[in-house]
Structures are given as structure tokens and as C-alpha cells.
XYZ file of C-alpha atoms in Angstrom:
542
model
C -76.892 -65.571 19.612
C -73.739 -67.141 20.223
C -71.734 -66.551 23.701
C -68.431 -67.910 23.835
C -65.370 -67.193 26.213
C -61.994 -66.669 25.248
C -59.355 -68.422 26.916
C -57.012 -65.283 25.556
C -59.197 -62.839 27.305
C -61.343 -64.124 29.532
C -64.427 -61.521 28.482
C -67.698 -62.810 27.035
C -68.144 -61.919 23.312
C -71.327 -61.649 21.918
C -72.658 -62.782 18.030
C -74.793 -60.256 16.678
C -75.830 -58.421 13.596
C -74.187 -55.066 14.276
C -76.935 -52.699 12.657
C -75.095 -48.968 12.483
C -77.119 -46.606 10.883
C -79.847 -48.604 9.284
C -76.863 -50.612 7.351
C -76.808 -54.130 8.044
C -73.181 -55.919 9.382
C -72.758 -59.755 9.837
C -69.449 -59.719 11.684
C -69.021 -62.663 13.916
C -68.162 -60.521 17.108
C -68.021 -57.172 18.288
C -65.499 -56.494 20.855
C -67.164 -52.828 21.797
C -65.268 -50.492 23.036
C -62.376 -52.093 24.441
C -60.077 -50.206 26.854
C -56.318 -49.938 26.275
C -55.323 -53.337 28.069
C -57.798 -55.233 26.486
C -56.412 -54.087 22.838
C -52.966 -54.144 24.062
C -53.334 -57.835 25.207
C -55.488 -59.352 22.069
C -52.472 -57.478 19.900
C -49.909 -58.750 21.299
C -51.332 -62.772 21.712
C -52.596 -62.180 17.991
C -49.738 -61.341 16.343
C -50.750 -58.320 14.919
C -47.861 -56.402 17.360
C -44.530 -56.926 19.063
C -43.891 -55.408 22.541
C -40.321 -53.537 22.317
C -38.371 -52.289 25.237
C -40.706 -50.144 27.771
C -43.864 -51.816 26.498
C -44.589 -49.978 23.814
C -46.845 -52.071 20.955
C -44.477 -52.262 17.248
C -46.236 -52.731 14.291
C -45.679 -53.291 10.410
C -47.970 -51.512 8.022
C -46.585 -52.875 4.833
C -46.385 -51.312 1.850
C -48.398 -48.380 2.904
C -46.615 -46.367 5.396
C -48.416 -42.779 4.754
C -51.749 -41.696 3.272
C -52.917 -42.987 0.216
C -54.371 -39.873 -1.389
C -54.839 -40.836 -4.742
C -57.096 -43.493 -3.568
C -59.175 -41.196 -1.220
C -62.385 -40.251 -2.887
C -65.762 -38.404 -2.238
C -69.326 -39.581 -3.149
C -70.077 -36.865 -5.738
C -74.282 -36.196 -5.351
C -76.970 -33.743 -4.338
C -75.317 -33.018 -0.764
C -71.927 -32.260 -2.351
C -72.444 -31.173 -5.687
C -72.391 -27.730 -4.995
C -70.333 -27.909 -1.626
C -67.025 -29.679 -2.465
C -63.615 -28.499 -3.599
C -63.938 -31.171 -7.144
C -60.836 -29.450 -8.342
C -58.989 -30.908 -5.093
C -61.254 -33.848 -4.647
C -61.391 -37.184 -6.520
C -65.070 -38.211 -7.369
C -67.022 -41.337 -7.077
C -70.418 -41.554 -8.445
C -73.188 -42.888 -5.803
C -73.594 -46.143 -7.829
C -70.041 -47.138 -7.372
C -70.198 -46.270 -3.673
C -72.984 -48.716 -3.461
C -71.695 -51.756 -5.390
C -68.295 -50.928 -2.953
C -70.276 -50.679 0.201
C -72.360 -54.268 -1.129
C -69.112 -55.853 -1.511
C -67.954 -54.418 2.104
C -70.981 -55.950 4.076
C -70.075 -58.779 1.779
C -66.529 -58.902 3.436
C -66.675 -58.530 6.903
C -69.832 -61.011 7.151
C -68.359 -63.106 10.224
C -65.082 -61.507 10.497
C -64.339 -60.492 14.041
C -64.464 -56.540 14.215
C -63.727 -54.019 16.684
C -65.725 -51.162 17.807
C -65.228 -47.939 19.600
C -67.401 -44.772 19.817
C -65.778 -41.504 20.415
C -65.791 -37.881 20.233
C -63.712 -36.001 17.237
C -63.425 -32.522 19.270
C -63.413 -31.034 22.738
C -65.856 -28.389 22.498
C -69.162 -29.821 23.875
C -71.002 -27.812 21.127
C -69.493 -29.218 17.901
C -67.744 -32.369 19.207
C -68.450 -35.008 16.212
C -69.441 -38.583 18.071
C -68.478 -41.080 15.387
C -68.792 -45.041 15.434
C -65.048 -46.675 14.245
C -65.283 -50.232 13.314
C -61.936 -52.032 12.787
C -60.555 -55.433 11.629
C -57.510 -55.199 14.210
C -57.284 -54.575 17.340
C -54.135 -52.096 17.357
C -55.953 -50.111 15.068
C -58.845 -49.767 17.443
C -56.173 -48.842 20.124
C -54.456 -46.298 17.880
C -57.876 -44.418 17.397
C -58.956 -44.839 21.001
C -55.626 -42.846 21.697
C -55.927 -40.323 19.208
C -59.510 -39.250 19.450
C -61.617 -38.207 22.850
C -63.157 -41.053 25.060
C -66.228 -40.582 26.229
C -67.036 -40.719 29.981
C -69.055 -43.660 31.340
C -72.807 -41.597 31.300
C -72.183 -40.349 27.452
C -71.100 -43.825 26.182
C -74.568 -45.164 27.926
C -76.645 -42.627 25.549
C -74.008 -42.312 22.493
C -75.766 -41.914 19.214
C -73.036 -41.368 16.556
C -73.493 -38.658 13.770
C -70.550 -40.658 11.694
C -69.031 -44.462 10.973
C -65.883 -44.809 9.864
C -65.107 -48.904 8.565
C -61.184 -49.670 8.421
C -60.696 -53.095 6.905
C -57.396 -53.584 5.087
C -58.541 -57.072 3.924
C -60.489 -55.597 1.681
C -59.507 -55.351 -2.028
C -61.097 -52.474 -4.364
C -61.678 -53.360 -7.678
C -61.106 -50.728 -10.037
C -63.322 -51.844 -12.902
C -66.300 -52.257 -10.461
C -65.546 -49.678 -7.865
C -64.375 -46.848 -9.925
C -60.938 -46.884 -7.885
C -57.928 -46.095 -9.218
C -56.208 -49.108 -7.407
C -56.731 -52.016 -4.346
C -56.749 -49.658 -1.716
C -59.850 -47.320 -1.049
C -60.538 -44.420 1.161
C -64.581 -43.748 0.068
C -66.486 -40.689 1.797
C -69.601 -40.339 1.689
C -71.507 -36.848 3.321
C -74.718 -37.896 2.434
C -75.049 -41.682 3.586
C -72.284 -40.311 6.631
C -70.396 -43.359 6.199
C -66.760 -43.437 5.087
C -65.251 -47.067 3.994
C -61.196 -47.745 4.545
C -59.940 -50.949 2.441
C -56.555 -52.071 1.399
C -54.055 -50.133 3.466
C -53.007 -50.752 7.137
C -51.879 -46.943 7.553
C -53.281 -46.086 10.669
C -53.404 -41.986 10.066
C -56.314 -43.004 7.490
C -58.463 -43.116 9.979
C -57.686 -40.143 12.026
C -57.445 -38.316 9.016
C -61.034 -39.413 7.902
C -62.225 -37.150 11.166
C -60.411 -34.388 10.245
C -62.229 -34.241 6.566
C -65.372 -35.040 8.039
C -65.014 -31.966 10.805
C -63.172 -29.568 7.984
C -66.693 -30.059 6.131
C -69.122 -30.049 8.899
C -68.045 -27.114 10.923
C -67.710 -24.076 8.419
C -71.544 -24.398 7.998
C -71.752 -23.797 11.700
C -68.681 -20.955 11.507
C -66.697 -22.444 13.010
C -63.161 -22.566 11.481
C -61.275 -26.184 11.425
C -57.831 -25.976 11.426
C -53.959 -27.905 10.641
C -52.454 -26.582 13.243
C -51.091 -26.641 17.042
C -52.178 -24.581 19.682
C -50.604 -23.477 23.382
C -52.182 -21.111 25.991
C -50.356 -19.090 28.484
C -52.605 -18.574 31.010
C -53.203 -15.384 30.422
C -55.778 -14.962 27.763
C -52.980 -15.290 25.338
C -53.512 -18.634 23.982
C -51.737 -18.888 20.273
C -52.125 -20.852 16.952
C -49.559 -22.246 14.626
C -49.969 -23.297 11.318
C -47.124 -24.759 9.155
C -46.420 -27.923 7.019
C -44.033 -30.186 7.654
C -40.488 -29.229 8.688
C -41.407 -25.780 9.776
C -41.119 -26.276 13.177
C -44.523 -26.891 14.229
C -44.535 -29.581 16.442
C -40.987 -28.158 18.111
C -42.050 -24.638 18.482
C -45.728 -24.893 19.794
C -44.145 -27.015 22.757
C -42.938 -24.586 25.315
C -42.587 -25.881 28.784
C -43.742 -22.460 30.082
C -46.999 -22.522 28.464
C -49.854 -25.110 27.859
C -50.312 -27.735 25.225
C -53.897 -27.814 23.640
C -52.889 -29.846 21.135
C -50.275 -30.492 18.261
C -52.128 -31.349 15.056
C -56.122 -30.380 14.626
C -58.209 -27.539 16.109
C -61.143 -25.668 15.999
C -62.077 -22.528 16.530
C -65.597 -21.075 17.791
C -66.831 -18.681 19.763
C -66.375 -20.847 22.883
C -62.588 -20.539 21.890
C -60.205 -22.746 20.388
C -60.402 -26.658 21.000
C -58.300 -29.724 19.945
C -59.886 -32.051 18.013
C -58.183 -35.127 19.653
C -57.258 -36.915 22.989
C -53.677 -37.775 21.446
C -50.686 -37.168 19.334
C -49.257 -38.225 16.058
C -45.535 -37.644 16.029
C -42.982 -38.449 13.413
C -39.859 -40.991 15.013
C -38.183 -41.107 12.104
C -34.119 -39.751 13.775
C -36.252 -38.886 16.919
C -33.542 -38.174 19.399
C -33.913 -37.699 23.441
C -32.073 -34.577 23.460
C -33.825 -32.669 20.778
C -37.554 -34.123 21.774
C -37.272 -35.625 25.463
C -41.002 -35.711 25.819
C -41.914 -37.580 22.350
C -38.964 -39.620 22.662
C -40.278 -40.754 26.472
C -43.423 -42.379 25.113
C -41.976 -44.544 22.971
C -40.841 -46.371 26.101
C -43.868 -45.938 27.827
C -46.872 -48.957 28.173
C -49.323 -48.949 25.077
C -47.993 -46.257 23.211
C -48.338 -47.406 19.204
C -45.287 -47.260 16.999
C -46.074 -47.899 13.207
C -42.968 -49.074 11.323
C -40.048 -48.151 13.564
C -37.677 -50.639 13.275
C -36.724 -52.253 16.509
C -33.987 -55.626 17.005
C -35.795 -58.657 17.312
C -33.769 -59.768 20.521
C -33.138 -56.836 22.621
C -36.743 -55.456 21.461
C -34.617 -51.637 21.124
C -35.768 -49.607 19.191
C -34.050 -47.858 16.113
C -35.458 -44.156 15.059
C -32.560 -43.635 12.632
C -33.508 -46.820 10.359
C -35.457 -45.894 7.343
C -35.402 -49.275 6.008
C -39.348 -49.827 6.726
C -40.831 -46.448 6.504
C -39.391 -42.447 6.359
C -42.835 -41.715 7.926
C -42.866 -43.771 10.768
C -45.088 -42.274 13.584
C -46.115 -42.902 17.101
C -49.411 -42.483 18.833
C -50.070 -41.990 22.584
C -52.861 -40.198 24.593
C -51.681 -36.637 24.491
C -51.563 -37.087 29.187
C -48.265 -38.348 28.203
C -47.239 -34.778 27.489
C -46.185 -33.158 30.921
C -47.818 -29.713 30.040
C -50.584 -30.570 28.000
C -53.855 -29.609 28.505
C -56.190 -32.643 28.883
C -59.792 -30.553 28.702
C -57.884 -29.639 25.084
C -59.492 -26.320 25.444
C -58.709 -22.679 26.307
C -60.159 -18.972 25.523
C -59.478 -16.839 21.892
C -56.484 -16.764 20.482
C -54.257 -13.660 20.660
C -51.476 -14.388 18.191
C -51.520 -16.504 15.012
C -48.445 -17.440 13.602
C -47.943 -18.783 10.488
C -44.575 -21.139 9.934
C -42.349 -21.285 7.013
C -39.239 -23.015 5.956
C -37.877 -20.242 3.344
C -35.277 -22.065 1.708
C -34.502 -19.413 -0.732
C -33.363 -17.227 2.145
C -35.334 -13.938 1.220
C -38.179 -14.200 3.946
C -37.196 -11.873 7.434
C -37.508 -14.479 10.812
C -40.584 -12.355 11.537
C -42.839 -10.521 9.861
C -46.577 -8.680 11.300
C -49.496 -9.333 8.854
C -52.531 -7.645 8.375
C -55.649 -9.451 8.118
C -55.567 -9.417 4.516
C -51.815 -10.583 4.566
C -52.897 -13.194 7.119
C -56.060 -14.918 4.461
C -52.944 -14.635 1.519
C -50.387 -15.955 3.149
C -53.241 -18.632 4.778
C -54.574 -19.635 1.282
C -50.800 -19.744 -0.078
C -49.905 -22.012 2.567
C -46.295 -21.564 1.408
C -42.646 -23.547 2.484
C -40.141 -24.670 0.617
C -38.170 -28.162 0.058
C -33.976 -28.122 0.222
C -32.267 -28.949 -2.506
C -31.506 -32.900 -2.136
C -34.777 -33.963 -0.109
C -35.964 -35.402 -3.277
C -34.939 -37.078 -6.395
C -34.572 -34.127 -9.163
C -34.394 -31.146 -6.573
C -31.106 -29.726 -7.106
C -31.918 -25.962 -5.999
C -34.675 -25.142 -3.304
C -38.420 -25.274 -4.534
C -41.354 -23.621 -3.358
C -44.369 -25.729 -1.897
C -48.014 -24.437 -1.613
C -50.669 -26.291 0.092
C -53.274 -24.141 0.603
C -55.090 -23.614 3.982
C -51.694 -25.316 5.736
C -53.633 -28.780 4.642
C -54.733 -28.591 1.173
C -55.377 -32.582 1.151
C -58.123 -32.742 4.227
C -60.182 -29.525 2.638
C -63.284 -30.771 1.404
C -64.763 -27.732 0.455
C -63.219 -24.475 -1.217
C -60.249 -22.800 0.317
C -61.935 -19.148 -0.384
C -64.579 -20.616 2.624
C -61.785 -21.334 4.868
C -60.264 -18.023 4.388
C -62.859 -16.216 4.725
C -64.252 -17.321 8.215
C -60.266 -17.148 9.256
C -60.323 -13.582 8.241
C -63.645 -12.852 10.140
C -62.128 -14.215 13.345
C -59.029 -12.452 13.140
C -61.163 -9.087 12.926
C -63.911 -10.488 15.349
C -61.390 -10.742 18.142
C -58.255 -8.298 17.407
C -55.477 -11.351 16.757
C -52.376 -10.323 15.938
C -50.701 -12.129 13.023
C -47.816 -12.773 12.514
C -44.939 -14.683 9.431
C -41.974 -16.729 11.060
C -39.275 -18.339 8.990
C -37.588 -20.760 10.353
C -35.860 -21.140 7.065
C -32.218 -20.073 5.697
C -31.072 -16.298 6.078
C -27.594 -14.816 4.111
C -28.393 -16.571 1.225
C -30.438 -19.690 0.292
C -29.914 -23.298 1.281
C -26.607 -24.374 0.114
C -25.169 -21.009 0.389
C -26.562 -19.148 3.530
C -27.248 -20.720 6.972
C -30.335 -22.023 8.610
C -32.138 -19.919 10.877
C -30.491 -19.781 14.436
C -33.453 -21.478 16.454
C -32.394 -18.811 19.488
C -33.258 -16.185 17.328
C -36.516 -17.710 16.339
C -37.358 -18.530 19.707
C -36.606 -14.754 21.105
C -38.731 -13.683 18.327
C -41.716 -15.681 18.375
C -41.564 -15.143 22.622
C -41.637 -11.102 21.694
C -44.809 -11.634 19.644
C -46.252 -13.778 22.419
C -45.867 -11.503 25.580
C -46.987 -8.458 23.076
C -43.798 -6.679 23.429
C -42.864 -7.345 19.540
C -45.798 -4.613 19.338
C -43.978 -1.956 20.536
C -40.765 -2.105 18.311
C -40.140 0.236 15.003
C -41.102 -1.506 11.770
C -39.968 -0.912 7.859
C -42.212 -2.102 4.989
C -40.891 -5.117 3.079
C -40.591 -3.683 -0.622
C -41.183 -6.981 -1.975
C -43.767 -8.482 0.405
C -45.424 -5.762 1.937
C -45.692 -7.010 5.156
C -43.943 -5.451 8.123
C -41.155 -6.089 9.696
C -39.028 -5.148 13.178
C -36.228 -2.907 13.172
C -35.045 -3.719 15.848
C -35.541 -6.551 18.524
C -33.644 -6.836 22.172
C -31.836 -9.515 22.236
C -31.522 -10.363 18.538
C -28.561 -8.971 15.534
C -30.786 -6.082 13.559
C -28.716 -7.438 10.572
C -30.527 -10.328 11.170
C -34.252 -9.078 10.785
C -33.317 -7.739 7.032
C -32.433 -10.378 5.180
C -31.298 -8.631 2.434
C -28.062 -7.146 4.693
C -27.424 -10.817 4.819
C -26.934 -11.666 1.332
C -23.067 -11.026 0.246
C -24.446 -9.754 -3.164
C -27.723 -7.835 -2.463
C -28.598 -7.848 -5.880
C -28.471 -11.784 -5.844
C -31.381 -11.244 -3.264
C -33.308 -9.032 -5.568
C -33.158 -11.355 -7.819
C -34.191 -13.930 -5.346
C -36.898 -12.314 -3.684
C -38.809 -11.780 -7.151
C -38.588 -15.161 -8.025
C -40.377 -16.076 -5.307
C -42.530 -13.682 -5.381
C -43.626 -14.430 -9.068
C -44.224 -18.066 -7.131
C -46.731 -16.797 -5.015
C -48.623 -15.154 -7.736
C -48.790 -17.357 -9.679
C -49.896 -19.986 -7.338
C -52.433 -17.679 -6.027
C -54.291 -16.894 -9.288
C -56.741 -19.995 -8.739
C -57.900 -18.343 -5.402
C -57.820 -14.570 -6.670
C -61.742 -14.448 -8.020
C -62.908 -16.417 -5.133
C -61.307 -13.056 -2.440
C -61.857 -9.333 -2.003
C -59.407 -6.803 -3.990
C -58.302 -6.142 -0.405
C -56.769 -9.826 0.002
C -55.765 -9.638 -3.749
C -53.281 -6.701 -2.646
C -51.893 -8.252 -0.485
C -49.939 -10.956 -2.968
C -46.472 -9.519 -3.161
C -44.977 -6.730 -6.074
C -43.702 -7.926 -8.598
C -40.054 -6.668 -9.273
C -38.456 -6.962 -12.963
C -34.267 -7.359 -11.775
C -32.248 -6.413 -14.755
């Protein structure tokens, strides 16, 4: 072996053949394990990142700023066969993997990687330890932030289940890798390896855990979950699943209770548990008055910010320029968060809300589900885009993505829904519907959702007083709704009173409603008749 110092870093680097798994790597060096200053320093003398204002680390990811998810694929064989979601999953045959994973070793023979080895979940019982090998270091700081570092004693004995190889060098070849393109996100369940090529997107990576765990833990019932979680303190922790620009991120943070986490759980019968050490969050118009605490770290020392666009002299940064990404994103350990919990645990949930952005305007600000409600509305995984968001969407359009993260389920969403439903009943949650949508009429005619009132709502639900309030049947949905709330307008909680032509909302509602059915008919033979009655009635408006 070769030992060599660096005048950049002053740490002795060892030559080896990195052997992970019984799979033979010729990189040049291993830097294992790095801590944050290490990274921070070789990305900064390397080029690979700029330090803006604050310290935080700026990099480019080129032309992939998001996930590439027509080029993610699974190793289709004996192991998943019969245990993957092929209708949501792209294929690759084992041969393939094998000519891709020859040509890998191939590629990194003497390239200089990077190495870390951490945990993908706080729960001591079904925390995933999983070997990340990278070709630069901010990527192997970005991971180190976002997943859970292992104390001194457990990195002395760490045997990882899982390796995860990021090298965006690396060029697929369609014709001999069975891609679709250059870029390649392969997994493979039975060989537990999962190869990364062609993309510099950081959230590949992280997102690789979160398919990995979303296959591994429903076999041990436990349920893996898009979502963010805060605890009270009082036995009252809650979840909150919603897609993006339901108000997720905003309404989970409440400085009067706990942050477990913002992105990924689990949930077992120790309780629920964050599957990271960090956060994700979108910077894309980030503003210090709306999101003071997200907008802190991106002044703070080693935070990571992929494509925000910063001036190349005063190193400030700009959140409102789109010109190098919409999705750029920021990761930091989630201690930067004042009131986050940094065991990322807590006891059973109470309350489970579910998030929507109705932009047709029929959907009440809050609605109680049963637990058949709660595995529709889960597998519907229902919100809505405003007209103008896109190119072609000139009226508001419904958007289903089952399980609140149809993209990361591996396996069928009736399994998902079903152990959700068995916890609900195993431990008495309540569940509840909250749009934070548009109410008097749909986007473009009504207004959006008064974030007071969703707030006063969602708080009612929390401390259990919503409980005690008189509730009507929604004709069209099913699910019930308050009467009456302190604090909030009673016109307010039925949005049909808001509509200046009811019958417009009639007319609404069962559009939407035909939406939902329709959407839902793939999952119908795969639930109960009791979940099946719970998809909305259909209304014929003359």
C-alpha cells in the first residue's frame, strides 16, 4: 500500500482495495468517514463548492436539479418478483445489472472515493446501517448531514446491511445497460447494492434510503412513511402527510411543540422515529419572515445549498433566482432547528393529519376520518395544482400520488395501507383531512385558505378539543365535519355557504369526486368493501 500526505489536508490517506460486500473496488483512496470540516475543507480547495456569505458550501448540480425518475430502476428477480409494485417500478433484468455494475468497478478503479457509514433511522430496532461511497466530497457531506452518525463504539463494529455508490462520472449506456438514458439510479434487493451514475442531484441518494427502508420495514410491520412528525410532550405526538405545497413543512413546525423530523418516518411499536439526522428544505423564494429558522441555516457554517444562485463578489445569496434550478434545496443537520428533537424519536401518535391543497375549493378546512376514510384518502394521496403552475393548466387539476409518495413505494400501495389502517385501530389515532386549499370558490375565483383558520383548526384537533364539537356528514364525501369551532366563521367550515352559486359547487364537488373514483379503481380489488365505501358518492348535477 501506498501512504501519502496531503499538503491540502494534512491526514494520511491510505491505497487499498476497498472490498464492500464481497464486491471488489480499486479506488485509489478512501477518505472514510470524514467529519464535516474535513469535507467542508477538501470542497472548498477542490473546487467542487463556493463558500457564500455565513459559510455556507454553494454548489452547481448541472443539468439535473431534481430526481431523475425515469432513470431509477429495480433489479427484477427471485427476491422481487413477487414483492414489487412493477406497475410503478421500471425493471432491469439481473444480466444488465451485472454488465452495469462490471462497467462501475471498471470506473472508479483508482478514482479517489469517499466513504461514510451511517444509520437510515432512529429506532435502534430497525435502524438500516448502510455503506455510501461517493466521488465528491460535498456529496459525502450532504449525506453525513442528512442521515444518523453513528457514535464512536458503533462505527468501531459497523457492519452495513446496504451500499449505496454515487458516481456522476459515470455514463449508462442504454444499448448495454438497458437504461433509458446516461444517467442511472439501479436497485438491487437481492445483491443489496444500489448504483448512482450520471446525475449530481444530491436527493438521489437520500432518496435511495428511503426506497430501501419503504421495502424492508413492512415485512417487519412496521409502516415507512412521507411525512413530518411533532410531539407535544404529552403523549400527543402527531403525523402529517401531504405533497408538496400543502403546507407540510410550514405546519408541522410549531414552536410550542417538538420537531421529530420533516420528511421520512417510521412507525413501530416502539413509536414513531425519523429516519434522518437532517433536513431537506426547498430555498427556492425562501424568505426570513415566512421561514426564520430554514432561512438561518443558509448562513450558518457547512450547511449545503444545491443550485441557489448567489453573486460571485459579495458571495449573497439569491432565493428568488430561478435561473439555475426551481428545486433548489438546502441540507443541514436537523440541531440547526431550535425545537427539534435530536434522539428523532417520541411515543404513538395521537392524531394523523392528512394535508391537501384543494384547488377546486369544495374540500371543508377540516374534516374527521374514519379508519376506512383514513386508508382512502391515504392510498388517494390527493392535492391539486393551480391553474398557471404549469404549461397547459389553465383551470385547477387534481394530483394523486398514492401513499403521499407514490415514487419511493417499492412494493404495492394496498401493503402500505393496510399496516396504516392496523395502526390507526391498534392505538385509537384520530384522523383527521385539512385543506389548506381555496374556499368560496376555486382558485381564480375564491380565496386561499386563511392560514389563521387552519392553524386554529389543526391546534383544536391537536389538544383533542375538536372532539367535542357537533359534526354534519359531508353529502359528497362522507366524512365528517365541525359545525362549529371557537374561534373560527361557521360559514367557513361548509364550503358550500361559500360558493356565490351553490349549485356551481355541486357541480364542483362531483367532479372531483368522479376524480377520486376513478383514480382509485386500480387500488379497489387490492382493499376491503369497508375501505371501498369510503370513496365518495357520486352525484349526477343536472
Amino acid at each position: 500500500m501506498r501512504v501519502f500526505r496531503s499538503r491540502n489536508w494534512g491526514k494520511l490517506v491510505v491505497d487499498k482495495i476497498l472490498k464492500v460486500a464481497d464486491l471488489d473496488i480499486h479506488p485509489r483512496t478512501v477518505r472514510e468517514n470524514w467529519n464535516e470540516a474535513q469535507l467542508y475543507e477538501f470542497a472548498v480547495a477542490s473546487g467542487e463548492a463556493r463558500v457564500a456569505k455565513g459559510g455556507a458550501l454553494v454548489v452547481e448540480t448541472g443539468k439535473h436539479t431534481g430526481r431523475s425518475a425515469k432513470d431509477k430502476f429495480t433489479v427484477r428477480d427471485v427476491t422481487t418478483e413477487d414483492t414489487v409494485w412493477w406497475d410503478n417500478n421500471a425493471a432491469m433484468t439481473p444480466a444488465h445489472f451485472e454488465v452495469l455494475w462490471s462497467d462501475f468497478r471498471a470506473h472508479l478503479a483508482g478514482k479517489d472515493l469517499f466513504q461514510q457509514d451511517l444509520f437510515g433511522g432512529a429506532d435502534f430496532d430497525y435502524r438500516l446501517p448502510v455503506r455510501i461511497l461517493t466521488e465528491y466530497g460535498w456529496h459525502a457531506l450532504f449525506i453525513r448531514h442528512l442521515l444518523r452518525v453513528p457514535e464512536a463504539p458503533e462505527l468501531a463494529h459497523f457492519n452495513s446491511e446496504f451500499t449505496i455508490i454515487n458516481s456522476p462520472s459515470f455514463k449508462a449506456n442504454p444499448a448495454r445497460h438497458g437504461t433509458v438514458s446516461e444517467t442511472v439510479i439501479a436497485v438491487n434487493f437481492s445483491e443489496k447494492l444500489i448504483l448512482i451514475g450520471g446525475t449530481s442531484y444530491a436527493g438521489e441518494t437520500k432518496k435511495s434510503v428511503f426506497t430501501i427502508l419503504n421495502y424492508l420495514l413492512p415485512e417487519k410491520k412496521v409502516m415507512p412513511m412521507h411525512c413530518s412528525v411533532n410531539d407535544g410532550g404529552k403523549n400527543d405526538a402527531a403525523i402529517f402527510f401531504g405533497l408538496s405545497g400543502t403546507g407540510k413543512t410550514t405546519l408541522s413546525a410549531d414552536a410550542s411543540r417538538t420537531l421529530i423530523g420533516d420528511d421520512e418516518h417510521g412507525w413501530s411499536e416502539n413509536g414513531l422515529f425519523n429516519f434522518e439526522g437532517g433536513c431537506y428544505a426547498k430555498m427556492i423564494n425562501l424568505s426570513k419572515q415566512a421561514e426564520p429558522e430554514i432561512y438561518a441555516t443558509t448562513s450558518m457554517w457547512g450547511t449545503v445549498l444545491e443550485n441557489v444562485v448567489m453573486d460571485s463578489e459579495t458571495r449573497i445569496l439569491d432565493f428568488n433566482d430561478k435561473s439555475l434550478a426551481e428545486n433548489s434545496r438546502g441540507a443541514y443537520p436537523i440541531s440547526a432547528i431550535e425545537n427539534a428533537s435530536l434522539d428523532g424519536r417520541c411515543g404513538q401518535p395521537k392524531n394523523l393529519i392528512m394535508l391537501t391543497c384543494d384547488a377546486f375549493g369544495v374540500m371543508p378546512p377540516i374534516a374527521k376520518l374514519t379508519p376506512e376514510q383514513a386508508m382512502y384518502h391515504f392510498l388517494s394521496g390527493y392535492t391539486a395544482k393551480v391553474a398557471g403552475t404549469e404549461k397547459g393548466v389553465s383551470e385547477p387539476t387534481a394530483t394523486f400520488s398514492t401513499c403521499f409518495g407514490g415514487p419511493f413505494m417499492p412494493r404495492h400501495p394496498s401493503e402500505y395501507g393496510t399496516l396504516l389502517g392496523k395502526l390507526i385501530d391498534k392505538y385509537a389515532v384520530d384522523c383527521w383531512l385539512v385543506s389548506t386549499g381555496w374556499t368560496g370558490g376555486p382558485n381564480g375565483t375564491g380565496n386561499r385558505m386563511p392560514i389563521k383558520v387552519t392553524r386554529t383548526l389543526l391546534n383544536a384537533a391537536l389538544d383533542g378539543s375538536l372532539n367535542s364539537v357537533e359534526f354534519r356528514e359531508d353529502e359528497t364525501f362522507g366524512f365528517r365535519v365541525p359545525v362549529a369551532v371557537p374561534g373560527v366563521d361557521a360559514s367557513i367550515l361548509n364550503p358550500r355557504s361559500t360558493w356565490r352559486n351553490p349549485n356551481d359547487y355541486d357541480v364542483q364537488a362531483a367532479k372531483l369526486a368522479d376524480m377520486f373514483i376513478a383514480n382509485f379503481e386500480v387500488y379497489a380489488p387490492h382493499v376491503d368493501t369497508a375501505v371501498q365505501s369510503a370513496a365518495p358518492r357520486v352525484k349526477h348535477i343536472a
